[in-house]
PDB file of C-alpha atoms in Angstrom:
ATOM      1  CA  MET A   1      92.481  97.499  87.615  1.00 31.00           C
ATOM      2  CA  ALA A   2      89.977 100.193  88.826  1.00 37.00           C
ATOM      3  CA  ASP A   3      87.501  99.013  85.899  1.00 34.00           C
ATOM      4  CA  GLU A   4      87.619  95.423  86.835  1.00 35.00           C
ATOM      5  CA  ILE A   5      87.548  96.474  91.277  1.00 37.00           C
ATOM      6  CA  HIS A   6      85.662  99.682  91.240  1.00 41.00           C
ATOM      7  CA  THR A   7      85.160 100.459  95.302  1.00 39.00           C
ATOM      8  CA  HIS A   8      81.800 100.334  94.978  1.00 39.00           C
ATOM      9  CA  GLY A   9      80.723 103.609  94.324  1.00 38.00           C
ATOM     10  CA  GLN A  10      77.749 105.692  94.470  1.00 36.00           C
ATOM     11  CA  GLY A  11      75.775 108.127  91.478  1.00 34.00           C
ATOM     12  CA  HIS A  12      73.506 111.164  91.468  1.00 34.00           C
ATOM     13  CA  ASN A  13      71.536 111.868  88.857  1.00 31.00           C
ATOM     14  CA  SER A  14      72.339 115.335  88.030  1.00 34.00           C
ATOM     15  CA  ALA A  15      75.300 114.639  84.819  1.00 33.00           C
ATOM     16  CA  HIS A  16      75.604 117.701  82.794  1.00 33.00           C
ATOM     17  CA  THR A  17      76.658 115.517  79.457  1.00 33.00           C
ATOM     18  CA  HIS A  18      74.876 114.001  76.902  1.00 35.00           C
ATOM     19  CA  GLU A  19      74.773 111.117  79.188  1.00 39.00           C
ATOM     20  CA  HIS A  20      72.574 112.886  81.622  1.00 45.00           C
ATOM     21  CA  HIS A  21      69.030 110.553  81.223  1.00 54.00           C
ATOM     22  CA  HIS A  22      71.087 107.430  82.062  1.00 66.00           C
ATOM     23  CA  ASP A  23      70.502 106.829  85.740  1.00 70.00           C
ATOM     24  CA  PHE A  24      74.132 106.508  86.845  1.00 57.00           C
ATOM     25  CA  ALA A  25      72.926 105.952  90.565  1.00 60.00           C
ATOM     26  CA  GLN A  26      70.638 102.781  89.822  1.00 65.00           C
ATOM     27  CA  ALA A  27      73.344 101.237  87.288  1.00 56.00           C
ATOM     28  CA  ASN A  28      75.641 101.366  90.362  1.00 50.00           C
ATOM     29  CA  LYS A  29      73.624  99.771  92.428  1.00 53.00           C
ATOM     30  CA  ALA A  30      73.145  97.659  90.480  1.00 55.00           C
ATOM     31  CA  PHE A  31      76.454  96.447  89.480  1.00 52.00           C
ATOM     32  CA  PHE A  32      77.706  96.200  92.721  1.00 50.00           C
ATOM     33  CA  ASP A  33      74.865  94.477  94.313  1.00 52.00           C
ATOM     34  CA  HIS A  34      75.633  91.700  92.149  1.00 52.00           C
ATOM     35  CA  HIS A  35      79.454  91.878  91.884  1.00 54.00           C
ATOM     36  CA  ALA A  36      80.229  92.437  95.712  1.00 52.00           C
ATOM     37  CA  HIS A  37      81.069  89.267  96.263  1.00 54.00           C
ATOM     38  CA  GLU A  38      84.424  89.916  94.230  1.00 54.00           C
ATOM     39  CA  ALA A  39      85.093  92.895  96.505  1.00 54.00           C
ATOM     40  CA  HIS A  40      88.002  90.658  97.854  1.00 56.00           C
ATOM     41  CA  HIS A  41      89.590  89.918  94.385  1.00 66.00           C
ATOM     42  CA  PRO A  42      93.622  90.247  95.202  1.00 72.00           C
ATOM     43  CA  ASP A  43      93.641  93.654  92.871  1.00 77.00           C
ATOM     44  CA  ALA A  44      91.278  95.039  95.186  1.00 77.00           C
ATOM     45  CA  LEU A  45      93.424  94.398  97.684  1.00 84.00           C
ATOM     46  CA  LYS A  46      96.471  95.348  96.431  1.00 90.00           C
ATOM     47  CA  LEU A  47      94.650  98.707  95.249  1.00 87.00           C
ATOM     48  CA  ARG A  48      93.305  99.198  98.499  1.00 88.00           C
ATOM     49  CA  GLU A  49      97.192  98.647 100.270  1.00 94.00           C
ATOM     50  CA  LYS A  50      98.539 101.436  98.131  1.00 95.00           C
ATOM     51  CA  ASN A  51      95.397 104.051  98.892  1.00 95.00           C
ATOM     52  CA  VAL A  52      95.944 103.893 102.444  1.00 96.00           C
ATOM     53  CA  ARG A  53      99.797 103.734 102.617  1.00 96.00           C
ATOM     54  CA  ALA A  54      99.384 107.258 100.016  1.00 96.00           C
ATOM     55  CA  MET A  55      96.976 108.746 102.588  1.00 97.00           C
ATOM     56  CA  LEU A  56      98.747 107.605 105.223  1.00 97.00           C
ATOM     57  CA  ARG A  57     102.140 108.521 103.986  1.00 96.00           C
ATOM     58  CA  ALA A  58     101.397 112.423 102.909  1.00 96.00           C
ATOM     59  CA  TYR A  59      98.645 113.060 105.441  1.00 97.00           C
ATOM     60  CA  PRO A  60      99.506 111.265 108.773  1.00 97.00           C
ATOM     61  CA  GLN A  61      98.565 114.400 111.106  1.00 98.00           C
ATOM     62  CA  LEU A  62      94.923 113.417 110.033  1.00 98.00           C
ATOM     63  CA  PHE A  63      95.000 109.800 111.965  1.00 98.00           C
ATOM     64  CA  ASP A  64      94.313 109.675 115.614  1.00 98.00           C
ATOM     65  CA  GLU A  65      93.292 106.302 116.953  1.00 97.00           C
ATOM     66  CA  GLU A  66      92.121 108.362 119.861  1.00 97.00           C
ATOM     67  CA  ARG A  67      90.590 111.156 118.292  1.00 98.00           C
ATOM     68  CA  THR A  68      89.671 110.956 114.702  1.00 98.00           C
ATOM     69  CA  THR A  69      85.969 109.935 113.289  1.00 98.00           C
ATOM     70  CA  VAL A  70      86.051 108.711 109.532  1.00 98.00           C
ATOM     71  CA  LEU A  71      82.965 108.899 107.085  1.00 98.00           C
ATOM     72  CA  ASP A  72      83.985 106.315 104.393  1.00 98.00           C
ATOM     73  CA  TYR A  73      81.350 107.246 101.317  1.00 97.00           C
ATOM     74  CA  ALA A  74      80.990 104.584  99.333  1.00 94.00           C
ATOM     75  CA  CYS A  75      82.234 102.259 101.399  1.00 95.00           C
ATOM     76  CA  GLY A  76      81.700  99.224  99.641  1.00 92.00           C
ATOM     77  CA  VAL A  77      81.725  96.357 101.599  1.00 93.00           C
ATOM     78  CA  GLY A  78      84.482  98.062 103.770  1.00 94.00           C
ATOM     79  CA  LEU A  79      88.021  96.973 102.407  1.00 93.00           C
ATOM     80  CA  LEU A  80      89.646 101.077 102.587  1.00 95.00           C
ATOM     81  CA  SER A  81      87.668 101.171 106.234  1.00 97.00           C
ATOM     82  CA  GLN A  82      89.330  97.502 107.613  1.00 95.00           C
ATOM     83  CA  ALA A  83      92.802  99.182 106.998  1.00 95.00           C
ATOM     84  CA  LEU A  84      92.276 102.453 108.684  1.00 97.00           C
ATOM     85  CA  CYS A  85      90.610 101.385 111.488  1.00 96.00           C
ATOM     86  CA  PRO A  86      93.406 100.769 113.352  1.00 96.00           C
ATOM     87  CA  HIS A  87      94.474 104.301 112.501  1.00 97.00           C
ATOM     88  CA  VAL A  88      90.865 105.861 114.139  1.00 98.00           C
ATOM     89  CA  LYS A  89      88.474 106.046 116.358  1.00 98.00           C
ATOM     90  CA  SER A  90      85.231 105.254 114.707  1.00 98.00           C
ATOM     91  CA  ILE A  91      84.745 104.802 111.341  1.00 98.00           C
ATOM     92  CA  VAL A  92      80.834 105.288 109.843  1.00 98.00           C
ATOM     93  CA  GLY A  93      80.949 103.612 105.647  1.00 98.00           C
ATOM     94  CA  VAL A  94      77.575 105.368 103.487  1.00 97.00           C
ATOM     95  CA  ASP A  95      77.207 102.903 100.031  1.00 94.00           C
ATOM     96  CA  ILE A  96      74.426 102.863  97.746  1.00 92.00           C
ATOM     97  CA  SER A  97      74.852  99.019  97.915  1.00 90.00           C
ATOM     98  CA  GLN A  98      72.815  97.450 100.264  1.00 93.00           C
ATOM     99  CA  ALA A  99      74.892  93.761  99.758  1.00 92.00           C
ATOM    100  CA  SER A 100      77.718  95.439 100.104  1.00 92.00           C
ATOM    101  CA  VAL A 101      76.764  96.859 103.230  1.00 96.00           C
ATOM    102  CA  ASP A 102      75.788  93.375 104.373  1.00 95.00           C
ATOM    103  CA  GLN A 103      79.224  92.311 103.750  1.00 94.00           C
ATOM    104  CA  TYR A 104      81.070  95.453 105.646  1.00 96.00           C
ATOM    105  CA  ASN A 105      78.701  95.058 108.986  1.00 97.00           C
ATOM    106  CA  ALA A 106      79.161  91.048 108.734  1.00 96.00           C
ATOM    107  CA  GLN A 107      83.103  91.406 107.997  1.00 93.00           C
ATOM    108  CA  ALA A 108      83.193  94.015 111.042  1.00 95.00           C
ATOM    109  CA  SER A 109      81.231  91.792 113.485  1.00 95.00           C
ATOM    110  CA  ASN A 110      83.337  88.738 112.464  1.00 93.00           C
ATOM    111  CA  GLN A 111      87.017  91.295 113.553  1.00 91.00           C
ATOM    112  CA  GLY A 112      85.202  91.802 116.723  1.00 94.00           C
ATOM    113  CA  LEU A 113      83.964  94.995 116.493  1.00 94.00           C
ATOM    114  CA  GLU A 114      81.591  97.195 117.980  1.00 95.00           C
ATOM    115  CA  PRO A 115      78.754  99.487 115.988  1.00 95.00           C
ATOM    116  CA  GLU A 116      80.460 102.083 117.872  1.00 95.00           C
ATOM    117  CA  GLU A 117      83.806 101.557 116.431  1.00 96.00           C
ATOM    118  CA  MET A 118      83.658 100.746 112.435  1.00 98.00           C
ATOM    119  CA  ARG A 119      79.448 100.043 110.855  1.00 97.00           C
ATOM    120  CA  ALA A 120      77.512 100.761 107.445  1.00 98.00           C
ATOM    121  CA  VAL A 121      74.726 102.062 106.476  1.00 97.00           C
ATOM    122  CA  CYS A 122      73.370 101.925 102.827  1.00 95.00           C
ATOM    123  CA  GLY A 123      71.885 105.167 101.390  1.00 93.00           C
ATOM    124  CA  GLU A 124      72.876 107.903  99.299  1.00 90.00           C
ATOM    125  CA  LEU A 125      73.857 111.390 100.685  1.00 94.00           C
ATOM    126  CA  THR A 126      71.889 114.412 100.292  1.00 94.00           C
ATOM    127  CA  GLY A 127      73.135 117.431 102.425  1.00 92.00           C
ATOM    128  CA  ALA A 128      70.007 117.207 103.983  1.00 93.00           C
ATOM    129  CA  PRO A 129      69.306 117.956 107.691  1.00 91.00           C
ATOM    130  CA  GLY A 130      69.583 115.064 110.231  1.00 93.00           C
ATOM    131  CA  GLU A 131      71.322 112.243 108.177  1.00 96.00           C
ATOM    132  CA  LEU A 132      73.371 110.559 109.826  1.00 96.00           C
ATOM    133  CA  ASP A 133      72.204 111.646 112.745  1.00 95.00           C
ATOM    134  CA  GLY A 134      73.532 114.735 112.636  1.00 95.00           C
ATOM    135  CA  ALA A 135      76.927 113.441 112.981  1.00 97.00           C
ATOM    136  CA  ARG A 136      80.264 115.570 112.194  1.00 97.00           C
ATOM    137  CA  PHE A 137      83.073 113.726 111.202  1.00 98.00           C
ATOM    138  CA  ASP A 138      87.001 114.485 111.453  1.00 98.00           C
ATOM    139  CA  LEU A 139      87.720 113.068 108.017  1.00 98.00           C
ATOM    140  CA  VAL A 140      85.966 111.874 104.959  1.00 98.00           C
ATOM    141  CA  VAL A 141      87.509 109.443 102.617  1.00 98.00           C
ATOM    142  CA  CYS A 142      86.458 108.452  99.237  1.00 97.00           C
ATOM    143  CA  CYS A 143      88.511 106.019  97.524  1.00 95.00           C
ATOM    144  CA  ALA A 144      88.004 104.823  93.503  1.00 88.00           C
ATOM    145  CA  SER A 145      84.437 105.942  93.481  1.00 88.00           C
ATOM    146  CA  TYR A 146      84.706 110.193  92.286  1.00 92.00           C
ATOM    147  CA  HIS A 147      84.950 108.421  88.793  1.00 84.00           C
ATOM    148  CA  HIS A 148      81.165 107.116  89.496  1.00 83.00           C
ATOM    149  CA  PHE A 149      79.972 110.379  90.199  1.00 87.00           C
ATOM    150  CA  PRO A 150      78.631 112.302  87.365  1.00 89.00           C
ATOM    151  CA  SER A 151      78.594 115.690  89.216  1.00 90.00           C
ATOM    152  CA  ILE A 152      81.698 115.311  91.318  1.00 94.00           C
ATOM    153  CA  GLU A 153      80.913 119.216  92.420  1.00 96.00           C
ATOM    154  CA  GLU A 154      77.605 118.590  93.693  1.00 95.00           C
ATOM    155  CA  THR A 155      78.996 114.666  95.518  1.00 95.00           C
ATOM    156  CA  THR A 156      82.130 117.706  96.874  1.00 98.00           C
ATOM    157  CA  ARG A 157      80.059 119.805  97.781  1.00 98.00           C
ATOM    158  CA  ILE A 158      77.366 117.348 100.287  1.00 97.00           C
ATOM    159  CA  LEU A 159      80.387 115.351 101.674  1.00 98.00           C
ATOM    160  CA  ALA A 160      81.692 119.059 103.107  1.00 98.00           C
ATOM    161  CA  THR A 161      78.753 119.136 105.028  1.00 97.00           C
ATOM    162  CA  PHE A 162      79.500 116.289 107.068  1.00 98.00           C
ATOM    163  CA  LEU A 163      82.892 117.370 108.067  1.00 98.00           C
ATOM    164  CA  LYS A 164      83.880 119.495 111.304  1.00 98.00           C
ATOM    165  CA  PRO A 165      84.923 122.714 110.906  1.00 98.00           C
ATOM    166  CA  GLY A 166      88.895 122.343 110.161  1.00 98.00           C
ATOM    167  CA  GLY A 167      88.129 118.970 109.240  1.00 98.00           C
ATOM    168  CA  SER A 168      89.384 117.275 106.182  1.00 98.00           C
ATOM    169  CA  LEU A 169      88.484 115.824 102.869  1.00 98.00           C
ATOM    170  CA  LEU A 170      90.064 113.090 101.167  1.00 98.00           C
ATOM    171  CA  VAL A 171      89.827 111.795  98.059  1.00 97.00           C
ATOM    172  CA  ALA A 172      91.887 109.454  95.798  1.00 96.00           C
ATOM    173  CA  ASP A 173      90.935 108.307  92.341  1.00 94.00           C
ATOM    174  CA  ILE A 174      92.500 108.389  88.860  1.00 92.00           C
ATOM    175  CA  ARG A 175      93.811 111.210  87.338  1.00 95.00           C
ATOM    176  CA  ALA A 176      92.897 112.172  83.590  1.00 93.00           C
ATOM    177  CA  ALA A 177      95.578 111.334  81.158  1.00 90.00           C
ATOM    178  CA  PRO A 178      97.857 114.005  78.884  1.00 91.00           C
ATOM    179  CA  ASP A 179      96.568 112.384  76.048  1.00 91.00           C
ATOM    180  CA  GLY A 180      92.835 112.507  77.265  1.00 85.00           C
ATOM    181  CA  ARG A 181      92.516 108.824  76.445  1.00 84.00           C
ATOM    182  CA  GLU A 182      89.720 106.801  78.144  1.00 83.00           C
ATOM    183  CA  LEU A 183      90.554 104.746  80.700  1.00 78.00           C
ATOM    184  CA  PHE A 184      88.118 102.028  81.163  1.00 73.00           C
ATOM    185  CA  LYS A 185      86.920  99.676  78.976  1.00 65.00           C
ATOM    186  CA  PRO A 186      83.426 100.345  77.270  1.00 62.00           C
ATOM    187  CA  SER A 187      82.142  97.326  79.139  1.00 55.00           C
ATOM    188  CA  HIS A 188      81.686  99.667  82.374  1.00 60.00           C
ATOM    189  CA  HIS A 189      80.801 102.938  80.458  1.00 57.00           C
ATOM    190  CA  HIS A 190      77.488 103.118  81.613  1.00 62.00           C
ATOM    191  CA  ILE A 191      78.686 103.175  85.710  1.00 56.00           C
ATOM    192  CA  VAL A 192      81.852 105.243  85.028  1.00 67.00           C
ATOM    193  CA  PRO A 193      80.673 109.313  83.943  1.00 64.00           C
ATOM    194  CA  HIS A 194      84.070 109.991  84.245  1.00 66.00           C
ATOM    195  CA  LYS A 195      85.744 107.283  81.662  1.00 83.00           C
ATOM    196  CA  HIS A 196      88.713 109.595  81.035  1.00 77.00           C
ATOM    197  CA  GLY A 197      89.773 109.762  84.695  1.00 87.00           C
ATOM    198  CA  LEU A 198      90.047 113.236  86.909  1.00 93.00           C
ATOM    199  CA  SER A 199      91.594 116.362  85.698  1.00 95.00           C
ATOM    200  CA  GLU A 200      93.063 118.539  88.410  1.00 97.00           C
ATOM    201  CA  ASP A 201      91.696 121.483  87.375  1.00 97.00           C
ATOM    202  CA  ALA A 202      88.066 119.757  88.025  1.00 96.00           C
ATOM    203  CA  VAL A 203      89.272 118.249  91.097  1.00 97.00           C
ATOM    204  CA  ARG A 204      90.348 121.566  92.599  1.00 98.00           C
ATOM    205  CA  ALA A 205      86.601 123.099  90.992  1.00 98.00           C
ATOM    206  CA  ALA A 206      84.844 120.648  92.798  1.00 98.00           C
ATOM    207  CA  PHE A 207      86.308 121.161  96.320  1.00 98.00           C
ATOM    208  CA  GLU A 208      86.919 124.620  95.898  1.00 98.00           C
ATOM    209  CA  GLY A 209      83.363 125.268  94.701  1.00 98.00           C
ATOM    210  CA  ALA A 210      82.296 123.048  98.108  1.00 98.00           C
ATOM    211  CA  GLY A 211      83.982 126.066  99.985  1.00 98.00           C
ATOM    212  CA  LEU A 212      87.065 123.913 101.498  1.00 98.00           C
ATOM    213  CA  GLU A 213      90.173 125.422 101.022  1.00 98.00           C
ATOM    214  CA  ASP A 214      94.126 124.380 101.341  1.00 98.00           C
ATOM    215  CA  PHE A 215      93.464 121.983  98.711  1.00 98.00           C
ATOM    216  CA  GLU A 216      96.019 120.189  97.100  1.00 98.00           C
ATOM    217  CA  MET A 217      96.205 116.848  94.690  1.00 98.00           C
ATOM    218  CA  ARG A 218      99.078 114.556  94.917  1.00 97.00           C
ATOM    219  CA  ASP A 219     100.697 112.213  93.163  1.00 97.00           C
ATOM    220  CA  ALA A 220     100.161 108.696  94.989  1.00 96.00           C
ATOM    221  CA  PHE A 221     101.457 105.701  92.498  1.00 95.00           C
ATOM    222  CA  ARG A 222     100.964 104.143  89.156  1.00 94.00           C
ATOM    223  CA  ALA A 223      98.910 100.882  88.897  1.00 91.00           C
ATOM    224  CA  LYS A 224      97.938  99.400  85.629  1.00 86.00           C
ATOM    225  CA  MET A 225      94.405  98.519  84.874  1.00 75.00           C
ATOM    226  CA  SER A 226      94.031  94.822  85.198  1.00 70.00           C
ATOM    227  CA  ALA A 227      91.330  94.969  82.146  1.00 66.00           C
ATOM    228  CA  THR A 228      93.429  97.028  79.613  1.00 70.00           C
ATOM    229  CA  GLY A 229      96.515  97.256  80.478  1.00 75.00           C
ATOM    230  CA  GLN A 230      96.766 100.989  80.726  1.00 81.00           C
ATOM    231  CA  GLU A 231      98.930 102.384  83.480  1.00 89.00           C
ATOM    232  CA  THR A 232      96.940 104.788  85.324  1.00 92.00           C
ATOM    233  CA  GLN A 233      98.382 107.750  87.997  1.00 95.00           C
ATOM    234  CA  TRP A 234      96.500 107.615  91.039  1.00 95.00           C
ATOM    235  CA  PHE A 235      96.352 111.006  93.127  1.00 96.00           C
ATOM    236  CA  VAL A 236      95.012 112.033  97.114  1.00 98.00           C
ATOM    237  CA  ALA A 237      93.392 115.004  97.118  1.00 98.00           C
ATOM    238  CA  ARG A 238      92.695 116.940  99.781  1.00 98.00           C
ATOM    239  CA  GLY A 239      90.547 119.943 100.813  1.00 98.00           C
ATOM    240  CA  VAL A 240      90.192 121.331 104.633  1.00 98.00           C
ATOM    241  CA  LYS A 241      87.056 123.211 105.853  1.00 98.00           C
ATOM    242  CA  PRO A 242      87.479 126.409 107.311  1.00 97.00           C
ATOM    243  CA  ALA A 243      88.112 126.286 111.133  1.00 92.00           C
ATOM    244  CA  GLN A 244      85.177 129.272 112.001  1.00 77.00           C
ATOM    245  CA  SER A 245      82.397 126.702 109.486  1.00 54.00           C
ATOM    246  CA  GLU A 246      79.091 126.337 111.330  1.00 51.00           C
TER     247      GLU A 246
END
């Protein structure tokens, strides 16, 4: 499923593997600029619903329609944002694909949502001062995209800077298989550096290295890859920014 229905992930150029000369960011940008019109595939919508249910079920206290501000990183055309919008006060999406961002904002407008409620911007966050006008969020979510980032340590460090003290980072993605097999088909390896999925040890190290506390990684659901037929285990991971931060 996920190897055909990537959620418009962004990449960074800091891969510390044999693929370190490959620019995953530009490869993902080109791929999702080209495929943005396909994002509402039924399989993508099913995957979105499963991930949203998993997040709401595991952490209902994080979602308050009167107060919760959300950053949806690698938001794609807004499938996750659309589903979370009724449960939060506002959502800002960020994606490297302009075509995806354009669809995101058009859909939000068609739903009658004001930019203050749901909007997306095109770019690749670096954590530099002043990004997103200095906004900080109660919740940062990243769904089905961590496997696109060469360095999940760097990505997590950046996302943690956008959390308010006491805020949470939620990541939903595919757990590495116990036998270590490749989960993504070769034709997508140019946009997926983590073709084996993500291990709990790797995700924990990324979260804790970014200064996040109370890490946990829960199994969420199983889903079949539409392109390969492989069964995959999805997870939701959470980390909390210390309340005394900043």
